[in-house]
Each structure stands twice: as structure tokens, then as C-alpha cells.
Amino acid sequence: DFAEIKDSITFIEGDKFMDGISFELNEGSPSVSEDGMLVYFSANATKVKKGVVKKRVGDIEISSDGVANMKIYVARFENGRFINPQELPFNNKEYNCMHPCIADNGNTLYFASDMPKGLGGTDIYKVTRIADGKWGTPENLGQGINTTENEIYPSVSGKVLFFTSKGLNGFGGYDLYQAKINLGIPSVPINMGKPFNSSKDDIAFVCRQDGRTGYFSSNRDNGEGLDKVYYYFDNKLLSEIKPVLASVETKKVEEPAKQNPVTIASSETPKVDAPKTVNPIPAPPVVVTKPAAPKPEIVKPTPPIIVSKPVEPKPEKVKPTPAVESGVSDEVLTKIVFDKVLFKFNDVSIPTSIYPTLDSAIHASRISKTVKIQVSAHTDSRGSAEYNHKLSERRAAVVKQYLMKKGVAKSRIISNGLGETQLLNQCSDGVECTDEQHQQNRRVEIKIVK
């Protein structure tokens, strides 16, 4: 189903210009190129019962586990319709590639995937066109953006990457984040704060071309846990504004500027997406959607929390963490999300791969004279509670010592050893867990606080 925008929050029945790419089962998350001639989208079949059905469903391949994973397709606009969808070369039946966002004049594609060698769950990747116009090898955006849990729904507006994460420090559930892109490298992500984020799932943020308005989805006000699309309008993304539920024949609100016609699609699955709005040339309607991109755990059941241990690169290969820009407010500084410092078992040595993160925190603290760096150290549950408390204090102390060596005044560092009191998973005393699961708890968390 499609609806054309009457104004920013009311819709009427629209054209059928995407009928030519309808699959027998699920498709969604479309992103249209700047010239309006190409649409990228993800599609799959429904879940197939493991061990019973292992065959092709239409043009969708079934994995060795009996699951029809998401794949990314591209279709061209011809004679008033998007037609002839083609798979992108990096798809694989054994894992998901989904939520595409085309950017950089059609030369860069951002997407989410749970392909092997990621950090855990689904990660955000980018892939660029090479000299012959073909797509290169997908590149994981790394620990600055991705975590051991799910990162999904990337979208790009200008030089800003928006995405959804469940693993970064937030308000609860999935939260929305933004990161500036400089020479293709995203900066340290910032939680977008309220009202965009809540204690529930807030996903699929998209900013329209005016830079002031757009849409996102949330299940915050729904007792059944279903997502609804919200419209926002303001020229500051972190200001306290009230989202307006986007629905048919809702009362019209003041528009900042007249917009081009936009089409919104919907489906039966609960997760929604609203990709980038564009000005098509010649005149196909611009597409902002509410598609059928299911949550990763709907497409393929998420296993117990057994995550991949982050790889520590050699010191000479560590890329500096992008610095925080000068002149930002204390409010923005306190929303910066830094990587967790993960320690080896019963060890207090700072991994060299995390030095860029600590240096980024130092730079952020120098922007304002009123903020401090908070260092919170944790352990896993193995060993006695008393021993773990002392171990966490030693970890906090070595991080504090590093910050002081770099010129941060002792009075501007708040360090705490919390032992095993704040585990991130089920691995408490008496619970059998892998070392990878325990690794999640052996961490030091860095925050900027007032």
C-alpha cells in the first residue's frame, strides 16, 4: 500500500509506481538515488522451519539453517515504474544484508548486516563503487559505531550519519544516534536525546532535505509494542520538541516550507522504516517509506548472548578517534558515547586499541571548563565480590593515571570501581557462560558529566 503526502502528517492514496518490485513475501527499506532513477531496497521470504523446508521460495534462497535471510536489491525507474530488481553482489544466503541507504551521489551505500567477523548482532557497513562502476568489498564501520548488539537502519543527510543501536549507552531499548562523517569516517556517535529517544524502541530516523523535518518510528505509546511513525519539525535535533504521530487525516501543523510530493508505504510487519527523501529527476515521486523490514530476530532468531570478542588491532594500525568539534555545548558533550574499554580476565592493562577513545574523551573535556570525565570500572562475576571490587578499582586507577598523564587535572576525573554489581548479561554467580559473555562485563565505561 502507498500513500501520497497531503501535508507532513496527513496522507492520501498514492500511485502504484513501485508495483514492479513487489516480491511474493516481504520487501521494504527503500532508498532512492538523488536523480530518482534507482531505488535500493531489502527483501526476503518468511521464516522457514528448520529441518523441514530447505528449498528456494521464488527467487529467494534458503540458508543452511532453513532461513530466508534479507538481501539488498536495486531497481531502475522506467515508464513510470521501478522495475527489474537485481541483487547486489555482496548478498549471501547465509546472513542478512538489509536497510540500504544510498549516499555520496550514488557512490556509497550504507546498510546493516550480521555477516561473519562483525562485532556481534547486526553491524552498520558501507560499500563504495570502484573504478569500473561495480561495488567493492563491504567495510564494517568499526567499534566507534558498532557494538556487540544490534545496529540497524542507517540513513545519511548531508555529512551526518543517523542510525539505531541497542548496544550503546541510551535510554532503554533501541535508541537513535547521529555521527558526523569526515572524509568517509564517522565521528564519535551522539545519542539524539529526548524527545527522539525514550525507554522503548526508537528506530529508523530520517531527515528531509530541509534539515529541519523528518520521521522516525517508536513503540513508546503503544501497549501492544507495535511501532508508529512520528513526524518532527525543528531546526535543532537535540531540542525539546513534541513528536507528532503521522497518520491519515491528522490535524495539520505549521510547515517550515512547502515540500515536494512524497509517498509513504506500509506493510503488515511491525517494524517500519523511513528512508531519505529526495528530489527525483525527471518526475517520479520521492519515496519515504514505512516498509516491511522485520527486526533481525524476526527474520532469524537471535542466539543466546554469545558475542564476538572485539579484535584489538596492532597499535600502529589504530585509527585516531575523530575529535569532537570545538564550541559545542555541555549538553552535547554529555551525550557523547565512547567505546567501552574491555579488559582481559584478571588483568588491569589498558588495551592499546582503546587509546584513541581515551584521547577523544580528553579532547572533549578540554572543550568546556565545567565538565568532568567519569570513569566507571566493572568486572565479571568470577571470583569473590570483595576481590572483584578491588580489581575494578585498580582498572579505574590505570585509566585515571593515563588521563592525568595526558594533562587532565585530577580534580576533573571521577573514578569508581563497581566490581560485579552491574553485569550486562545473565552471567552472575553460578551461571555457566563463555569467556566471550564474561568479556562483556570486564569493562570500563567513559562518560562526560557536568
JSON list of N, CA and C in Angstrom, two decimals, residues 118-176:
[
{"chain": "A", "resi": 118, "resn": "GLY", "atom": "N", "xyz": [31.81, -9.73, 12.24]},
{"chain": "A", "resi": 118, "resn": "GLY", "atom": "CA", "xyz": [31.33, -8.47, 12.78]},
{"chain": "A", "resi": 118, "resn": "GLY", "atom": "C", "xyz": [31.58, -8.42, 14.28]},
{"chain": "A", "resi": 119, "resn": "LEU", "atom": "N", "xyz": [31.09, -7.36, 14.93]},
{"chain": "A", "resi": 119, "resn": "LEU", "atom": "CA", "xyz": [31.29, -7.21, 16.37]},
{"chain": "A", "resi": 119, "resn": "LEU", "atom": "C", "xyz": [30.23, -7.92, 17.18]},
{"chain": "A", "resi": 120, "resn": "GLY", "atom": "N", "xyz": [29.18, -8.42, 16.53]},
{"chain": "A", "resi": 120, "resn": "GLY", "atom": "CA", "xyz": [28.08, -9.10, 17.22]},
{"chain": "A", "resi": 120, "resn": "GLY", "atom": "C", "xyz": [26.75, -8.53, 16.80]},
{"chain": "A", "resi": 121, "resn": "GLY", "atom": "N", "xyz": [25.71, -9.37, 16.75]},
{"chain": "A", "resi": 121, "resn": "GLY", "atom": "CA", "xyz": [24.40, -8.92, 16.28]},
{"chain": "A", "resi": 121, "resn": "GLY", "atom": "C", "xyz": [24.52, -8.42, 14.84]},
{"chain": "A", "resi": 122, "resn": "THR", "atom": "N", "xyz": [23.79, -7.34, 14.53]},
{"chain": "A", "resi": 122, "resn": "THR", "atom": "CA", "xyz": [23.92, -6.71, 13.22]},
{"chain": "A", "resi": 122, "resn": "THR", "atom": "C", "xyz": [24.75, -5.43, 13.36]},
{"chain": "A", "resi": 123, "resn": "ASP", "atom": "N", "xyz": [25.64, -5.20, 12.42]},
{"chain": "A", "resi": 123, "resn": "ASP", "atom": "CA", "xyz": [26.51, -4.02, 12.39]},
{"chain": "A", "resi": 123, "resn": "ASP", "atom": "C", "xyz": [26.16, -3.14, 11.19]},
{"chain": "A", "resi": 124, "resn": "ILE", "atom": "N", "xyz": [26.62, -1.88, 11.25]},
{"chain": "A", "resi": 124, "resn": "ILE", "atom": "CA", "xyz": [26.49, -0.97, 10.12]},
{"chain": "A", "resi": 124, "resn": "ILE", "atom": "C", "xyz": [27.74, -1.10, 9.24]},
{"chain": "A", "resi": 125, "resn": "TYR", "atom": "N", "xyz": [27.52, -1.29, 7.94]},
{"chain": "A", "resi": 125, "resn": "TYR", "atom": "CA", "xyz": [28.59, -1.39, 6.97]},
{"chain": "A", "resi": 125, "resn": "TYR", "atom": "C", "xyz": [28.43, -0.30, 5.91]},
{"chain": "A", "resi": 126, "resn": "LYS", "atom": "N", "xyz": [29.51, -0.04, 5.18]},
{"chain": "A", "resi": 126, "resn": "LYS", "atom": "CA", "xyz": [29.41, 0.78, 3.98]},
{"chain": "A", "resi": 126, "resn": "LYS", "atom": "C", "xyz": [30.17, 0.09, 2.85]},
{"chain": "A", "resi": 127, "resn": "VAL", "atom": "N", "xyz": [29.74, 0.33, 1.63]},
{"chain": "A", "resi": 127, "resn": "VAL", "atom": "CA", "xyz": [30.41, -0.21, 0.46]},
{"chain": "A", "resi": 127, "resn": "VAL", "atom": "C", "xyz": [30.45, 0.88, -0.59]},
{"chain": "A", "resi": 128, "resn": "THR", "atom": "N", "xyz": [31.55, 1.01, -1.31]},
{"chain": "A", "resi": 128, "resn": "THR", "atom": "CA", "xyz": [31.71, 2.09, -2.29]},
{"chain": "A", "resi": 128, "resn": "THR", "atom": "C", "xyz": [31.91, 1.51, -3.70]},
{"chain": "A", "resi": 129, "resn": "ARG", "atom": "N", "xyz": [31.59, 2.34, -4.67]},
{"chain": "A", "resi": 129, "resn": "ARG", "atom": "CA", "xyz": [31.80, 1.93, -6.06]},
{"chain": "A", "resi": 129, "resn": "ARG", "atom": "C", "xyz": [33.28, 2.05, -6.41]},
{"chain": "A", "resi": 130, "resn": "ILE", "atom": "N", "xyz": [33.79, 1.08, -7.15]},
{"chain": "A", "resi": 130, "resn": "ILE", "atom": "CA", "xyz": [35.18, 1.11, -7.57]},
{"chain": "A", "resi": 130, "resn": "ILE", "atom": "C", "xyz": [35.26, 1.63, -9.01]},
{"chain": "A", "resi": 131, "resn": "ALA", "atom": "N", "xyz": [36.46, 1.64, -9.58]},
{"chain": "A", "resi": 131, "resn": "ALA", "atom": "CA", "xyz": [36.70, 2.33, -10.85]},
{"chain": "A", "resi": 131, "resn": "ALA", "atom": "C", "xyz": [35.78, 1.89, -11.97]},
{"chain": "A", "resi": 132, "resn": "ASP", "atom": "N", "xyz": [35.47, 0.60, -12.04]},
{"chain": "A", "resi": 132, "resn": "ASP", "atom": "CA", "xyz": [34.65, 0.12, -13.15]},
{"chain": "A", "resi": 132, "resn": "ASP", "atom": "C", "xyz": [33.16, 0.25, -12.90]},
{"chain": "A", "resi": 133, "resn": "GLY", "atom": "N", "xyz": [32.79, 0.95, -11.82]},
{"chain": "A", "resi": 133, "resn": "GLY", "atom": "CA", "xyz": [31.38, 1.15, -11.50]},
{"chain": "A", "resi": 133, "resn": "GLY", "atom": "C", "xyz": [30.76, 0.04, -10.69]},
{"chain": "A", "resi": 134, "resn": "LYS", "atom": "N", "xyz": [31.51, -1.03, -10.44]},
{"chain": "A", "resi": 134, "resn": "LYS", "atom": "CA", "xyz": [30.99, -2.12, -9.64]},
{"chain": "A", "resi": 134, "resn": "LYS", "atom": "C", "xyz": [31.19, -1.82, -8.15]},
{"chain": "A", "resi": 135, "resn": "TRP", "atom": "N", "xyz": [30.49, -2.58, -7.31]},
{"chain": "A", "resi": 135, "resn": "TRP", "atom": "CA", "xyz": [30.61, -2.39, -5.87]},
{"chain": "A", "resi": 135, "resn": "TRP", "atom": "C", "xyz": [31.85, -3.10, -5.35]},
{"chain": "A", "resi": 136, "resn": "GLY", "atom": "N", "xyz": [32.54, -2.48, -4.40]},
{"chain": "A", "resi": 136, "resn": "GLY", "atom": "CA", "xyz": [33.71, -3.07, -3.78]},
{"chain": "A", "resi": 136, "resn": "GLY", "atom": "C", "xyz": [33.34, -4.02, -2.67]},
{"chain": "A", "resi": 137, "resn": "THR", "atom": "N", "xyz": [34.23, -4.17, -1.70]},
{"chain": "A", "resi": 137, "resn": "THR", "atom": "CA", "xyz": [34.02, -5.06, -0.56]},
{"chain": "A", "resi": 137, "resn": "THR", "atom": "C", "xyz": [33.42, -4.27, 0.60]},
{"chain": "A", "resi": 138, "resn": "PRO", "atom": "N", "xyz": [32.32, -4.74, 1.22]},
{"chain": "A", "resi": 138, "resn": "PRO", "atom": "CA", "xyz": [31.74, -4.02, 2.35]},
{"chain": "A", "resi": 138, "resn": "PRO", "atom": "C", "xyz": [32.74, -3.82, 3.49]},
{"chain": "A", "resi": 139, "resn": "GLU", "atom": "N", "xyz": [32.67, -2.66, 4.12]},
{"chain": "A", "resi": 139, "resn": "GLU", "atom": "CA", "xyz": [33.57, -2.30, 5.21]},
{"chain": "A", "resi": 139, "resn": "GLU", "atom": "C", "xyz": [32.78, -2.04, 6.49]},
{"chain": "A", "resi": 140, "resn": "ASN", "atom": "N", "xyz": [33.11, -2.76, 7.55]},
{"chain": "A", "resi": 140, "resn": "ASN", "atom": "CA", "xyz": [32.48, -2.55, 8.85]},
{"chain": "A", "resi": 140, "resn": "ASN", "atom": "C", "xyz": [32.90, -1.19, 9.39]},
{"chain": "A", "resi": 141, "resn": "LEU", "atom": "N", "xyz": [31.94, -0.39, 9.90]},
{"chain": "A", "resi": 141, "resn": "LEU", "atom": "CA", "xyz": [32.27, 0.95, 10.41]},
{"chain": "A", "resi": 141, "resn": "LEU", "atom": "C", "xyz": [33.01, 0.91, 11.73]},
{"chain": "A", "resi": 142, "resn": "GLY", "atom": "N", "xyz": [33.17, -0.28, 12.33]},
{"chain": "A", "resi": 142, "resn": "GLY", "atom": "CA", "xyz": [34.05, -0.42, 13.48]},
{"chain": "A", "resi": 142, "resn": "GLY", "atom": "C", "xyz": [33.42, -0.12, 14.82]},
{"chain": "A", "resi": 143, "resn": "GLN", "atom": "N", "xyz": [34.27, -0.22, 15.86]},
{"chain": "A", "resi": 143, "resn": "GLN", "atom": "CA", "xyz": [33.79, -0.10, 17.23]},
{"chain": "A", "resi": 143, "resn": "GLN", "atom": "C", "xyz": [33.27, 1.28, 17.58]},
{"chain": "A", "resi": 144, "resn": "GLY", "atom": "N", "xyz": [33.67, 2.32, 16.82]},
{"chain": "A", "resi": 144, "resn": "GLY", "atom": "CA", "xyz": [33.14, 3.64, 17.12]},
{"chain": "A", "resi": 144, "resn": "GLY", "atom": "C", "xyz": [31.64, 3.73, 16.90]},
{"chain": "A", "resi": 145, "resn": "ILE", "atom": "N", "xyz": [31.11, 2.91, 15.97]},
{"chain": "A", "resi": 145, "resn": "ILE", "atom": "CA", "xyz": [29.68, 2.92, 15.65]},
{"chain": "A", "resi": 145, "resn": "ILE", "atom": "C", "xyz": [29.02, 1.62, 16.12]},
{"chain": "A", "resi": 146, "resn": "ASN", "atom": "N", "xyz": [29.64, 0.49, 15.89]},
{"chain": "A", "resi": 146, "resn": "ASN", "atom": "CA", "xyz": [29.04, -0.82, 16.16]},
{"chain": "A", "resi": 146, "resn": "ASN", "atom": "C", "xyz": [29.41, -1.35, 17.54]},
{"chain": "A", "resi": 147, "resn": "THR", "atom": "N", "xyz": [28.54, -2.22, 18.06]},
{"chain": "A", "resi": 147, "resn": "THR", "atom": "CA", "xyz": [28.74, -2.83, 19.37]},
{"chain": "A", "resi": 147, "resn": "THR", "atom": "C", "xyz": [28.50, -4.33, 19.24]},
{"chain": "A", "resi": 148, "resn": "THR", "atom": "N", "xyz": [28.49, -5.02, 20.38]},
{"chain": "A", "resi": 148, "resn": "THR", "atom": "CA", "xyz": [28.22, -6.46, 20.37]},
{"chain": "A", "resi": 148, "resn": "THR", "atom": "C", "xyz": [26.74, -6.77, 20.21]},
{"chain": "A", "resi": 149, "resn": "GLU", "atom": "N", "xyz": [25.90, -5.73, 20.20]},
{"chain": "A", "resi": 149, "resn": "GLU", "atom": "CA", "xyz": [24.46, -5.95, 19.98]},
{"chain": "A", "resi": 149, "resn": "GLU", "atom": "C", "xyz": [24.08, -5.40, 18.60]},
{"chain": "A", "resi": 150, "resn": "ASN", "atom": "N", "xyz": [22.80, -5.07, 18.39]},
{"chain": "A", "resi": 150, "resn": "ASN", "atom": "CA", "xyz": [22.32, -4.73, 17.05]},
{"chain": "A", "resi": 150, "resn": "ASN", "atom": "C", "xyz": [22.43, -3.23, 16.73]},
{"chain": "A", "resi": 151, "resn": "GLU", "atom": "N", "xyz": [23.01, -2.92, 15.57]},
{"chain": "A", "resi": 151, "resn": "GLU", "atom": "CA", "xyz": [22.95, -1.59, 14.97]},
{"chain": "A", "resi": 151, "resn": "GLU", "atom": "C", "xyz": [22.23, -1.74, 13.62]},
{"chain": "A", "resi": 152, "resn": "ILE", "atom": "N", "xyz": [21.21, -0.92, 13.38]},
{"chain": "A", "resi": 152, "resn": "ILE", "atom": "CA", "xyz": [20.35, -1.09, 12.21]},
{"chain": "A", "resi": 152, "resn": "ILE", "atom": "C", "xyz": [19.92, 0.28, 11.68]},
{"chain": "A", "resi": 153, "resn": "TYR", "atom": "N", "xyz": [19.21, 0.28, 10.54]},
{"chain": "A", "resi": 153, "resn": "TYR", "atom": "CA", "xyz": [18.58, 1.45, 9.94]},
{"chain": "A", "resi": 153, "resn": "TYR", "atom": "C", "xyz": [19.52, 2.66, 9.76]},
{"chain": "A", "resi": 154, "resn": "PRO", "atom": "N", "xyz": [20.63, 2.54, 9.02]},
{"chain": "A", "resi": 154, "resn": "PRO", "atom": "CA", "xyz": [21.43, 3.73, 8.74]},
{"chain": "A", "resi": 154, "resn": "PRO", "atom": "C", "xyz": [20.73, 4.65, 7.75]},
{"chain": "A", "resi": 155, "resn": "SER", "atom": "N", "xyz": [20.88, 5.95, 7.93]},
{"chain": "A", "resi": 155, "resn": "SER", "atom": "CA", "xyz": [20.42, 6.93, 6.94]},
{"chain": "A", "resi": 155, "resn": "SER", "atom": "C", "xyz": [21.39, 8.10, 6.97]},
{"chain": "A", "resi": 156, "resn": "VAL", "atom": "N", "xyz": [21.54, 8.77, 5.85]},
{"chain": "A", "resi": 156, "resn": "VAL", "atom": "CA", "xyz": [22.52, 9.85, 5.73]},
{"chain": "A", "resi": 156, "resn": "VAL", "atom": "C", "xyz": [21.82, 11.10, 5.23]},
{"chain": "A", "resi": 157, "resn": "SER", "atom": "N", "xyz": [22.11, 12.23, 5.89]},
{"chain": "A", "resi": 157, "resn": "SER", "atom": "CA", "xyz": [21.63, 13.54, 5.44]},
{"chain": "A", "resi": 157, "resn": "SER", "atom": "C", "xyz": [22.83, 14.47, 5.44]},
{"chain": "A", "resi": 158, "resn": "GLY", "atom": "N", "xyz": [23.24, 14.90, 4.24]},
{"chain": "A", "resi": 158, "resn": "GLY", "atom": "CA", "xyz": [24.43, 15.73, 4.15]},
{"chain": "A", "resi": 158, "resn": "GLY", "atom": "C", "xyz": [25.65, 14.97, 4.62]},
{"chain": "A", "resi": 159, "resn": "LYS", "atom": "N", "xyz": [26.30, 15.48, 5.65]},
{"chain": "A", "resi": 159, "resn": "LYS", "atom": "CA", "xyz": [27.50, 14.85, 6.22]},
{"chain": "A", "resi": 159, "resn": "LYS", "atom": "C", "xyz": [27.22, 14.23, 7.59]},
{"chain": "A", "resi": 160, "resn": "VAL", "atom": "N", "xyz": [25.97, 13.83, 7.81]},
{"chain": "A", "resi": 160, "resn": "VAL", "atom": "CA", "xyz": [25.59, 13.24, 9.10]},
{"chain": "A", "resi": 160, "resn": "VAL", "atom": "C", "xyz": [25.02, 11.85, 8.87]},
{"chain": "A", "resi": 161, "resn": "LEU", "atom": "N", "xyz": [25.53, 10.88, 9.62]},
{"chain": "A", "resi": 161, "resn": "LEU", "atom": "CA", "xyz": [25.01, 9.52, 9.62]},
{"chain": "A", "resi": 161, "resn": "LEU", "atom": "C", "xyz": [24.07, 9.35, 10.80]},
{"chain": "A", "resi": 162, "resn": "PHE", "atom": "N", "xyz": [22.85, 8.91, 10.55]},
{"chain": "A", "resi": 162, "resn": "PHE", "atom": "CA", "xyz": [21.90, 8.56, 11.61]},
{"chain": "A", "resi": 162, "resn": "PHE", "atom": "C", "xyz": [21.76, 7.04, 11.62]},
{"chain": "A", "resi": 163, "resn": "PHE", "atom": "N", "xyz": [21.63, 6.46, 12.81]},
{"chain": "A", "resi": 163, "resn": "PHE", "atom": "CA", "xyz": [21.44, 5.02, 12.89]},
{"chain": "A", "resi": 163, "resn": "PHE", "atom": "C", "xyz": [20.79, 4.66, 14.22]},
{"chain": "A", "resi": 164, "resn": "THR", "atom": "N", "xyz": [20.38, 3.40, 14.32]},
{"chain": "A", "resi": 164, "resn": "THR", "atom": "CA", "xyz": [19.72, 2.88, 15.51]},
{"chain": "A", "resi": 164, "resn": "THR", "atom": "C", "xyz": [20.61, 1.85, 16.17]},
{"chain": "A", "resi": 165, "resn": "SER", "atom": "N", "xyz": [20.73, 1.92, 17.51]},
{"chain": "A", "resi": 165, "resn": "SER", "atom": "CA", "xyz": [21.58, 0.97, 18.23]},
{"chain": "A", "resi": 165, "resn": "SER", "atom": "C", "xyz": [20.91, 0.50, 19.51]},
{"chain": "A", "resi": 166, "resn": "LYS", "atom": "N", "xyz": [21.19, -0.76, 19.86]},
{"chain": "A", "resi": 166, "resn": "LYS", "atom": "CA", "xyz": [20.75, -1.30, 21.14]},
{"chain": "A", "resi": 166, "resn": "LYS", "atom": "C", "xyz": [21.91, -1.50, 22.09]},
{"chain": "A", "resi": 167, "resn": "GLY", "atom": "N", "xyz": [23.15, -1.32, 21.61]},
{"chain": "A", "resi": 167, "resn": "GLY", "atom": "CA", "xyz": [24.33, -1.62, 22.41]},
{"chain": "A", "resi": 167, "resn": "GLY", "atom": "C", "xyz": [25.02, -0.41, 23.00]},
{"chain": "A", "resi": 168, "resn": "LEU", "atom": "N", "xyz": [24.78, 0.80, 22.49]},
{"chain": "A", "resi": 168, "resn": "LEU", "atom": "CA", "xyz": [25.39, 2.00, 23.05]},
{"chain": "A", "resi": 168, "resn": "LEU", "atom": "C", "xyz": [24.60, 2.47, 24.26]},
{"chain": "A", "resi": 169, "resn": "ASN", "atom": "N", "xyz": [25.23, 3.27, 25.10]},
{"chain": "A", "resi": 169, "resn": "ASN", "atom": "CA", "xyz": [24.53, 3.78, 26.29]},
{"chain": "A", "resi": 169, "resn": "ASN", "atom": "C", "xyz": [23.35, 4.65, 25.86]},
{"chain": "A", "resi": 170, "resn": "GLY", "atom": "N", "xyz": [22.17, 4.33, 26.37]},
{"chain": "A", "resi": 170, "resn": "GLY", "atom": "CA", "xyz": [20.99, 5.06, 25.95]},
{"chain": "A", "resi": 170, "resn": "GLY", "atom": "C", "xyz": [19.91, 5.07, 27.01]},
{"chain": "A", "resi": 171, "resn": "PHE", "atom": "N", "xyz": [18.67, 5.31, 26.57]},
{"chain": "A", "resi": 171, "resn": "PHE", "atom": "CA", "xyz": [17.53, 5.45, 27.46]},
{"chain": "A", "resi": 171, "resn": "PHE", "atom": "C", "xyz": [16.80, 4.12, 27.67]},
{"chain": "A", "resi": 172, "resn": "GLY", "atom": "N", "xyz": [17.17, 3.10, 26.92]},
{"chain": "A", "resi": 172, "resn": "GLY", "atom": "CA", "xyz": [16.49, 1.81, 27.01]},
{"chain": "A", "resi": 172, "resn": "GLY", "atom": "C", "xyz": [16.00, 1.36, 25.65]},
{"chain": "A", "resi": 173, "resn": "GLY", "atom": "N", "xyz": [16.01, 0.04, 25.40]},
{"chain": "A", "resi": 173, "resn": "GLY", "atom": "CA", "xyz": [15.61, -0.48, 24.11]},
{"chain": "A", "resi": 173, "resn": "GLY", "atom": "C", "xyz": [16.53, 0.02, 23.02]},
{"chain": "A", "resi": 174, "resn": "TYR", "atom": "N", "xyz": [16.00, 0.18, 21.81]},
{"chain": "A", "resi": 174, "resn": "TYR", "atom": "CA", "xyz": [16.76, 0.77, 20.71]},
{"chain": "A", "resi": 174, "resn": "TYR", "atom": "C", "xyz": [16.72, 2.29, 20.82]},
{"chain": "A", "resi": 175, "resn": "ASP", "atom": "N", "xyz": [17.86, 2.96, 20.59]},
{"chain": "A", "resi": 175, "resn": "ASP", "atom": "CA", "xyz": [17.94, 4.42, 20.61]},
{"chain": "A", "resi": 175, "resn": "ASP", "atom": "C", "xyz": [18.48, 4.93, 19.28]},
{"chain": "A", "resi": 176, "resn": "LEU", "atom": "N", "xyz": [18.23, 6.22, 19.02]},
{"chain": "A", "resi": 176, "resn": "LEU", "atom": "CA", "xyz": [18.69, 6.88, 17.80]},
{"chain": "A", "resi": 176, "resn": "LEU", "atom": "C", "xyz": [19.97, 7.65, 18.09]}
]
